[in-house]
Coordinates of C-alpha atoms in Angstrom, one line a residue:
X842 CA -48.1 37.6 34.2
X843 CA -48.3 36.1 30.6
X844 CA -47.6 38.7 27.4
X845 CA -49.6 38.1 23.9
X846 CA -47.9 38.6 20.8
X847 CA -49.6 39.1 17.4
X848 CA -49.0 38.9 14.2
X849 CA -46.6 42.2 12.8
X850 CA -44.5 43.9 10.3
X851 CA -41.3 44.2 11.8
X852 CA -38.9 47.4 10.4
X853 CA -36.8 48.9 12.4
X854 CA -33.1 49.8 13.9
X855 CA -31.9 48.3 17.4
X856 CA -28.6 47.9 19.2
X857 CA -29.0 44.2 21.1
X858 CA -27.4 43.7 24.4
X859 CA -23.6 43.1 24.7
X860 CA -22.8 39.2 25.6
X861 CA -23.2 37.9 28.6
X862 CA -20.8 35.5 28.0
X863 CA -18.2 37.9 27.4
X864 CA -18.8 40.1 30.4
X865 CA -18.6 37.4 32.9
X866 CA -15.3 36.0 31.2
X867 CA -14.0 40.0 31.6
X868 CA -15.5 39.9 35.5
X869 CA -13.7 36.9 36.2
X870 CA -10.4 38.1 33.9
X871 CA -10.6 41.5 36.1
X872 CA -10.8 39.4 39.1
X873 CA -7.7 38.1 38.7
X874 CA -6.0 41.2 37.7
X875 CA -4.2 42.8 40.9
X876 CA -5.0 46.3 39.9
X877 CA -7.7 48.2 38.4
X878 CA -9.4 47.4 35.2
X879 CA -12.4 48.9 33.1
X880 CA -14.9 47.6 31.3
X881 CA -16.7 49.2 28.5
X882 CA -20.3 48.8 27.0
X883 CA -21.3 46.0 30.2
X884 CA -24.2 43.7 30.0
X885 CA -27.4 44.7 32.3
X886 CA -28.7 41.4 33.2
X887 CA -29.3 38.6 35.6
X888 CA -26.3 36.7 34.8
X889 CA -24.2 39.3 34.7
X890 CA -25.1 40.5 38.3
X891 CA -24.5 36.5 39.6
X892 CA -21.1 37.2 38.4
X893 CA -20.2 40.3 39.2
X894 CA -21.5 39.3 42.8
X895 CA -18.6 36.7 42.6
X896 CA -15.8 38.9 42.1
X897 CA -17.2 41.2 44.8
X898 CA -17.2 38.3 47.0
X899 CA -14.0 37.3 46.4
X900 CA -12.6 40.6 47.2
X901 CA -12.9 42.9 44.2
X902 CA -14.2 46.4 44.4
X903 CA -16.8 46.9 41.6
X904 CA -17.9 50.5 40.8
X905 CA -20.4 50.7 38.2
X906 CA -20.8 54.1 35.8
X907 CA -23.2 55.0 32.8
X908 CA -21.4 52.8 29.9
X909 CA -18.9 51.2 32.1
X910 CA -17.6 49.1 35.2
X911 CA -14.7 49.5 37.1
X912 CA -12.9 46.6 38.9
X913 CA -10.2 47.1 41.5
X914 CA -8.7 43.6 42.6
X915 CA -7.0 42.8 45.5
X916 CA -6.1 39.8 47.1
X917 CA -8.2 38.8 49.8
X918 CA -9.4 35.8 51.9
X919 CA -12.0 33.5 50.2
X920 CA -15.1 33.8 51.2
X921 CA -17.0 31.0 52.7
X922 CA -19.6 30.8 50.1
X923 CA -20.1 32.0 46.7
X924 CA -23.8 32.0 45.0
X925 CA -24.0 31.7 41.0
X926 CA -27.5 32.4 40.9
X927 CA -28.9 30.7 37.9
X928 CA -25.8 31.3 35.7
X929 CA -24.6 28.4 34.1
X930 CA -21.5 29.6 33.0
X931 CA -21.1 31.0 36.1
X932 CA -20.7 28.1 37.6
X933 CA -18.9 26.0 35.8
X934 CA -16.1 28.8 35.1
X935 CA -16.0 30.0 38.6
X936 CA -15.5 26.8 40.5
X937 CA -12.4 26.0 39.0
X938 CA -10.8 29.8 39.1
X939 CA -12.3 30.2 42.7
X940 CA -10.7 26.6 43.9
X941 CA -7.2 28.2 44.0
X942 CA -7.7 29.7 46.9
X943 CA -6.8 27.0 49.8
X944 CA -9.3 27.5 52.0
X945 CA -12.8 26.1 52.1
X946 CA -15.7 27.2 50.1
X947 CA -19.4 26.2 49.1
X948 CA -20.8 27.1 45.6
X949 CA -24.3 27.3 45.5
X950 CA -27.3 28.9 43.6
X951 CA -31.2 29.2 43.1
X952 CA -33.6 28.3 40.5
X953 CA -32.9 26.4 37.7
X954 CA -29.2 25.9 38.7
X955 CA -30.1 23.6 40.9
X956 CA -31.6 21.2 38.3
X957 CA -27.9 20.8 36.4
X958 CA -25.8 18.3 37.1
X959 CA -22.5 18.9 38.5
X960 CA -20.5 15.6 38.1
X961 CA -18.2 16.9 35.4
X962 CA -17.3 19.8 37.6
X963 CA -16.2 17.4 40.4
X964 CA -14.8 15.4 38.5
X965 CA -12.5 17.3 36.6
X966 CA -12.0 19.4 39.9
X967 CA -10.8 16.0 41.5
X968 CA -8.4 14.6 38.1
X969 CA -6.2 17.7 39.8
X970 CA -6.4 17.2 43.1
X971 CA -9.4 19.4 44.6
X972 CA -10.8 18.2 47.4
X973 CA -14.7 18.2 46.9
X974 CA -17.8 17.3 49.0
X975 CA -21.1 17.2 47.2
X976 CA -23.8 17.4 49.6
X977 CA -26.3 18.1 46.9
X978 CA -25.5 14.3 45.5
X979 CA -25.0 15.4 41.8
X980 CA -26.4 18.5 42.1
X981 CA -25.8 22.0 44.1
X982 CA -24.2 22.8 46.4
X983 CA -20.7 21.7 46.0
X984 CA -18.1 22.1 48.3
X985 CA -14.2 22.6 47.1
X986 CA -11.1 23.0 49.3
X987 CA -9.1 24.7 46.9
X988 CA -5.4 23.8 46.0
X989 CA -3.9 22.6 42.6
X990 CA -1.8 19.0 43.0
X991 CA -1.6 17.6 40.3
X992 CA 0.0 18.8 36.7
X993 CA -2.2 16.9 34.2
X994 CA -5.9 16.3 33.8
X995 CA -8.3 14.3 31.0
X996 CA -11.3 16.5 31.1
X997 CA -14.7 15.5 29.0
X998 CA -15.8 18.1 27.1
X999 CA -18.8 16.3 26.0
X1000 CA -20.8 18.5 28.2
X1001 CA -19.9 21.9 26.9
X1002 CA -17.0 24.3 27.4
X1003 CA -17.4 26.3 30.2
X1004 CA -15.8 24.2 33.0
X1005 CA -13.0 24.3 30.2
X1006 CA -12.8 28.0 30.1
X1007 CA -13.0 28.3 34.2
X1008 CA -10.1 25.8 34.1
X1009 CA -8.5 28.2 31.1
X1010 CA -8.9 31.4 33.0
X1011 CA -7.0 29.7 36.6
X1012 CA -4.3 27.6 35.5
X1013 CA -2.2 30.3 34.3
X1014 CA -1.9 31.3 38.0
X1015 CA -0.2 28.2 38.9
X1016 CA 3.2 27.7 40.0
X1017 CA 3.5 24.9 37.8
X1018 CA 2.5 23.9 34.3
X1019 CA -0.7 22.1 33.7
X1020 CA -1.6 20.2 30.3
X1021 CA -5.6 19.2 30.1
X1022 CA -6.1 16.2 27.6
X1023 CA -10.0 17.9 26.2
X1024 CA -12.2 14.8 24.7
X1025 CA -15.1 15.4 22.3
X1026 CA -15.5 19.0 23.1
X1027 CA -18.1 20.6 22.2
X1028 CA -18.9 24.6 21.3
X1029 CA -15.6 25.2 20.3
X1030 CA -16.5 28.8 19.3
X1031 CA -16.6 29.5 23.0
X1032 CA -13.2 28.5 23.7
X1033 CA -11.8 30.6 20.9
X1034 CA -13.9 33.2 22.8
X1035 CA -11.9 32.6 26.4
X1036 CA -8.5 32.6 24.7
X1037 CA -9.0 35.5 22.6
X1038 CA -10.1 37.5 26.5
X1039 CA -7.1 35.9 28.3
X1040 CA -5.0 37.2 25.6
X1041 CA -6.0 40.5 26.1
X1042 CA -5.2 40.9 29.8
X1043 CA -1.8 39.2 28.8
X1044 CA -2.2 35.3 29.4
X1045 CA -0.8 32.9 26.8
X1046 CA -2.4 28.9 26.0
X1047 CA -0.6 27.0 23.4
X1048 CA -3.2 24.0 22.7
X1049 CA -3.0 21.3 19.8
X1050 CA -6.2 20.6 17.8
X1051 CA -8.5 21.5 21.0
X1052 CA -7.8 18.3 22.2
X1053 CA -4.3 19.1 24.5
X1054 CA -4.0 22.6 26.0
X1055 CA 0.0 23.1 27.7
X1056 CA -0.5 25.9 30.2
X1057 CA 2.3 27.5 31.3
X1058 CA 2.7 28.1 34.9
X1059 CA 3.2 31.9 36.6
X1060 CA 1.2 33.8 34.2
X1061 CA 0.0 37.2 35.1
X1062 CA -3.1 38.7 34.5
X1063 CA -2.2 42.4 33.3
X1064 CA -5.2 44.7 34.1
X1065 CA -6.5 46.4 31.3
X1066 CA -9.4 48.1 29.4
X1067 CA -11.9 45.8 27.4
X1068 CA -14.7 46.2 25.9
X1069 CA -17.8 43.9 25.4
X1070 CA -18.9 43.3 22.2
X1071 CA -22.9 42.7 20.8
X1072 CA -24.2 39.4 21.5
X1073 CA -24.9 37.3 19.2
X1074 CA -27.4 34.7 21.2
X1075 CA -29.6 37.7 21.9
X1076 CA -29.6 39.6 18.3
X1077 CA -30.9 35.7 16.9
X1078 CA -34.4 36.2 18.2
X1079 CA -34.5 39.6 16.7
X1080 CA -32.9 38.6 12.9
X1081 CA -35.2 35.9 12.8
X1082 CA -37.7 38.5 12.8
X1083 CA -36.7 40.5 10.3
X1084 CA -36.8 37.4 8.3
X1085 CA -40.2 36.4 9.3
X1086 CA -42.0 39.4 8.8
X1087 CA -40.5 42.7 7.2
X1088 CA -37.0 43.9 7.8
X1089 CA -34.6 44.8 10.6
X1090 CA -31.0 46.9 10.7
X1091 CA -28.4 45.4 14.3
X1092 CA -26.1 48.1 15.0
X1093 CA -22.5 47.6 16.2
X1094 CA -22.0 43.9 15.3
X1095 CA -19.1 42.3 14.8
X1096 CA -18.6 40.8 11.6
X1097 CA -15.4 38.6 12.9
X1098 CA -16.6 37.8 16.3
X1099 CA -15.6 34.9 18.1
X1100 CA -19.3 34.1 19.1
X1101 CA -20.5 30.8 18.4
X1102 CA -24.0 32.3 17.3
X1103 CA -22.8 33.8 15.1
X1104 CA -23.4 30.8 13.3
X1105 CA -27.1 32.0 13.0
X1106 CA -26.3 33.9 9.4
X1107 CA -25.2 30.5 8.2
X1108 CA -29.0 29.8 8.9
X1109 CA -30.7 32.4 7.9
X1110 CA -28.9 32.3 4.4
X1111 CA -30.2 28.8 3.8
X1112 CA -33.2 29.6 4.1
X1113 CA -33.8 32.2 1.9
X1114 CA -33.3 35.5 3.8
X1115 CA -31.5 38.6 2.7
X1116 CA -28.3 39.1 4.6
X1117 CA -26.5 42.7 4.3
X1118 CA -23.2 43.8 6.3
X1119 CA -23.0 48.2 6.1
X1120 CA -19.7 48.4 8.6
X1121 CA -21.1 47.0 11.8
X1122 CA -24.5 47.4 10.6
X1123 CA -26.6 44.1 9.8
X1124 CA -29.7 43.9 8.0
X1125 CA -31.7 41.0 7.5
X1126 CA -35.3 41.0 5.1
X1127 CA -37.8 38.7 4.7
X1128 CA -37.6 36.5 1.4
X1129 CA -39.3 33.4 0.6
X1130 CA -37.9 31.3 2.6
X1131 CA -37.5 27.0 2.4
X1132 CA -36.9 24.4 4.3
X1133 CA -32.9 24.1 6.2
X1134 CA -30.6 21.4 7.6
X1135 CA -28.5 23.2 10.3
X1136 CA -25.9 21.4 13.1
X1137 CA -26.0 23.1 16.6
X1138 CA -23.9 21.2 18.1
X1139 CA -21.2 24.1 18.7
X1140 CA -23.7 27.0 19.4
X1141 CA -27.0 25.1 20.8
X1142 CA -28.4 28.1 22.2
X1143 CA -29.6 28.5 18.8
X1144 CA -32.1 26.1 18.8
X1145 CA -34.8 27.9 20.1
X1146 CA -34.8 31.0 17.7
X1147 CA -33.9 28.0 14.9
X1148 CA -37.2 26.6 15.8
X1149 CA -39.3 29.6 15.2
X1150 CA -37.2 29.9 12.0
X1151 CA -38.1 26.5 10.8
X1152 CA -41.6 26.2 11.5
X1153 CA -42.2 29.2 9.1
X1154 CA -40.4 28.0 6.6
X1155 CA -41.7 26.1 3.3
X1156 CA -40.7 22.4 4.1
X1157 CA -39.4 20.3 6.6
X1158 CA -36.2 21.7 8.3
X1159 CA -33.6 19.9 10.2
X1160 CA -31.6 20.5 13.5
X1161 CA -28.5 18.7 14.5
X1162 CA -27.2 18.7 18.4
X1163 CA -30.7 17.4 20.3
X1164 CA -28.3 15.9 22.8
X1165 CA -26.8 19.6 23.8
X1166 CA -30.2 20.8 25.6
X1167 CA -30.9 18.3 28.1
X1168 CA -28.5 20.3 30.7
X1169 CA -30.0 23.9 29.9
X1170 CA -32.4 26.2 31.8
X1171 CA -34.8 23.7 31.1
X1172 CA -34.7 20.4 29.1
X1173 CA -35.2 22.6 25.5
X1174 CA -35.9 19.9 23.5
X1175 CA -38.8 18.3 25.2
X1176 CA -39.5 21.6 26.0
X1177 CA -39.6 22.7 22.5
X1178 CA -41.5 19.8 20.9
X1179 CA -44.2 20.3 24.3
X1180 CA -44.9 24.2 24.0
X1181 CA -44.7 24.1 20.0
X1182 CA -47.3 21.2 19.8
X1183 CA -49.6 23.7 21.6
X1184 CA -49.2 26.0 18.8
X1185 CA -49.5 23.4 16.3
X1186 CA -46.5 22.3 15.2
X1187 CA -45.8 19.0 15.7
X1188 CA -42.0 18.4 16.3
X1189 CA -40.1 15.4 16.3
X1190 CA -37.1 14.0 17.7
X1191 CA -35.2 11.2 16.0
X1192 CA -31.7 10.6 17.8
X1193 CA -29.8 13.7 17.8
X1194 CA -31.9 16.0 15.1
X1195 CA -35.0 17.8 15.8
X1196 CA -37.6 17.6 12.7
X1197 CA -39.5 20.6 12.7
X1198 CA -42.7 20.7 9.7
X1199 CA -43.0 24.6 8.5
X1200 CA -46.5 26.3 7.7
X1201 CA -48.6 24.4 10.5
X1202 CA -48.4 27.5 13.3
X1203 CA -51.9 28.4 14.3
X1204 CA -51.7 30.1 17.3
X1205 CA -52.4 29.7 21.3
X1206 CA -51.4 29.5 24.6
X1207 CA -47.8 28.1 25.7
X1208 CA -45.2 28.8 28.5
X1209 CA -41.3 29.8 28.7
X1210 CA -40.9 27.0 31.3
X1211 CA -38.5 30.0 33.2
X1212 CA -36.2 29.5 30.0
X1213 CA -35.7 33.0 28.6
X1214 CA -34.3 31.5 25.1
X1215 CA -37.5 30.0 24.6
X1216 CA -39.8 33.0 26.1
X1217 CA -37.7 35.1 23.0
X1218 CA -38.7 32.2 20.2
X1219 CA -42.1 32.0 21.2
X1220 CA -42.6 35.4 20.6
X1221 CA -40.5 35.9 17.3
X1222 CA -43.0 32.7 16.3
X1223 CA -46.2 34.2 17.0
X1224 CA -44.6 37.7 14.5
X1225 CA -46.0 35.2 11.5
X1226 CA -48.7 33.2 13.0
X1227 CA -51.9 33.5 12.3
X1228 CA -53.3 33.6 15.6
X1229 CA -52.0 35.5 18.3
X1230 CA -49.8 33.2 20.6
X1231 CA -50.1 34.1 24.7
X1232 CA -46.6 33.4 26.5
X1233 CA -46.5 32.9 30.3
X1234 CA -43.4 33.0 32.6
X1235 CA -42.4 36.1 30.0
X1236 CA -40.5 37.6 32.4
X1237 CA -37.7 35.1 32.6
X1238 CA -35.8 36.9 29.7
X1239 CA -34.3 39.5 33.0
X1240 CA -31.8 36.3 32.9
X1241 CA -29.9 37.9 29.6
X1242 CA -32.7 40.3 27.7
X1243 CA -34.2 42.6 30.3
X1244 CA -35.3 44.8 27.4
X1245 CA -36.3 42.3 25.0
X1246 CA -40.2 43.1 25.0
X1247 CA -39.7 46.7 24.5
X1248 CA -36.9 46.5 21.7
X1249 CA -39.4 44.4 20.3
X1250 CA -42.1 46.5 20.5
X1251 CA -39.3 49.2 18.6
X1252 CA -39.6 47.2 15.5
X1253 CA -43.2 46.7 15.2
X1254 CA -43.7 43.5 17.0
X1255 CA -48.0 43.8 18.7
X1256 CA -46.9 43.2 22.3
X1257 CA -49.3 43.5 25.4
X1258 CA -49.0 42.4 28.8
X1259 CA -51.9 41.6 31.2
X1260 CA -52.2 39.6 34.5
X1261 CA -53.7 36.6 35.2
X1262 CA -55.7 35.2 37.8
X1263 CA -55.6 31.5 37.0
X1264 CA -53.6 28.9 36.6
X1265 CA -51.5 28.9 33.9
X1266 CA -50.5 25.8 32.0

């Protein structure tokens, strides 16, 4: 199934999703709560299901109502596998958490997982003393024989921060103290997230610049209520939009939130659009709107919804962080400059910026390559072009948007799906 988009005069009022990053962080918190914990406003999606599967797994008793979940942890065995799906974060926040239990476990998962490297989690698994086999060779599955030795760790943080936050979230447990020496790490935002959560159900990390974290030992994890915010990596598609083509009101966002993508008003305001705050009502308009220079290095998953920013805009805009997509759901930045040459933009990629031209979209056929960050900028892209633009692989956004075609369609955006017979390419 493909899905054409046309151009469309976007006005409208939506709620977007709650994060996905948050609810897994709160799954995993609840996890390791011994008691029962709710939480409030829970993200629907793909990734969210890999991780509430987890905590299931592991033991927890998950009852889901209307607007809420309920967790009720208990300790259990390990089981002898857990499966991350295509989650990411999942993985990388899990295997350390799940790797204090002693006993023996694989980690595996399906799609696009299996595609990401998985050295740094070894690795950093290993610096404190988890025993880990990797038949995969680099890649999934892993297996870890859980069973913290050793008290200090140099972890890379070159990668991205999620290993960091899975090591954030189990340490705590430990009888001893731990201190991680962090180098070069990168989406800092996200880490600010995962202490700001652990806080919450009552664990305390004292760090120094982001660059040495003292965890203190015998922590408990108090269980609680929480609930999950908007998020911010899904309401980007939507307010570049509004500034694209008309206007657009987000309901119940968080003006001081945590969220590395957040970052996307920093954006948007260089380029010309009209940003208004009402409460925890934003609106974004369409202006004229120029040429930007923007670093992603801390919130990359904004590149894709930067893109179809940029390639409207008057000018010749500029990306930092190329070097922060290689290890996504697919490779975004080849991906990028491949599907947006189809639609006649020709992107370019000079060390670690992305160049993108504005006013040269025309129009056509390209593909999400199953990455649901790109399926959502391909179709905020073709809101302006002249031409409608045909999408395939569409359906991918289930990994954190389920609903992202219809809300769009709320607004004004000319959506239709058909199916197709032939190849697609």
């Amino acid at each position: 199934m493909r899905v054409r988009i046309q151009s469309s005069t976007i006005k409208g009022r939506l709620t977007p999703p709650s994060s996905k990053s948050m609810m897994q962080r709160a799954l995993a918190a609840a996890m390791l709560a011994n008691g029962n914990s709710v939480i409030h406003n829970p993200c629907k999606c793909e990734d969210a299901d890999a991780a509430t599967d987890i905590i299931q797994r592991m033991g927890s008793v998950v009852t889901k109502k209307e607007n809420s979940v309920e967790i009720t942890s208990k300790v259990s065995e390990a089981p002898k596998s857990i499966h991350v799906g295509e989650s990411g974060l999942s993985l990388r926040m899990f295997s350390p958490i799940v790797a204090l239990k002693p006993e023996e476990m694989e980690i595996t998962g399906t799609g696009s997982i299996l595609k990401r490297p998985v050295h740094n989690i070894i690795e950093g698994l290993e610096n404190l003393g988890i025993e880990c086999e990797n038949p995969g060779k680099g890649f999934l599955p892993i297996r870890i024989k859980g069973g913290y030795k050793s008290n200090f760790a140099k972890i890379d943080g070159s990668l991205g921060s999620q290993f960091l936050t899975g090591l954030l979230m189990a340490l705590p447990l430990r009888k001893e103290d731990t201190t991680l020496k962090v180098k070069d790490l990168k989406s800092i935002p996200y880490i600010n997230m995962t202490l700001d959560l652990i806080k919450h159900f009552g664990i305390e990390i004292e760090h120094e610049n982001y660059e040495n974290f003292q965890i203190k030992g015998n922590q408990i994890y108090q269980p609680t209520e929480y609930t999950i915010e908007a998020d911010w990596s899904s309401a980007a598609p939507l307010l570049v939009a509004g500034a694209l083509k008309g206007i657009v009101t987000l309901e119940h966002m968080n003006p001081d939130s945590y969220q590395a993508d957040k970052a996307i008003l920093d954006a948007l305001q260089k380029c010309g659009a009209s940003i208004a705050w009402e409460g925890n009502n934003l609106t974004v308009e369409k202006k004229a709107l120029n040429a930007f220079d923007f670093d992603a290095t801390h919130s990359p998953d904004l590149f894709p919804p930067l893109v179809a920013l940029a390639c409207h805009c008057e000018g010749e805009s500029r990306i930092k962080g190329v070097h922060r997509l290689e290890y996504k759901e697919s490779n975004r930045g080849l991906v990028l400059k491949k599907e947006f040459l189809k639609l006649g933009v020709p992107i370019r990629i000079e060390g670690d910026e992305m160049i993108i031209p504005g006013g040269r979209v025309k129009g056509g056929l390209a593909k999400s390559n199953n990455d649901h960050r790109i399926a959502m900028a391909l179709a905020v892209t073709a809101l302006a072009s002249p031409s409608p633009i045909e999408i395939g692989q569409h359906e991918c956004v289930a990994k954190s948007y389920p609903e992202f075609f219809t809300d769009l369609r709320k607004i004004g955006g000319g959506v239709a799906q058909f199916y197709f017979d032939s190849q697609f390419v």
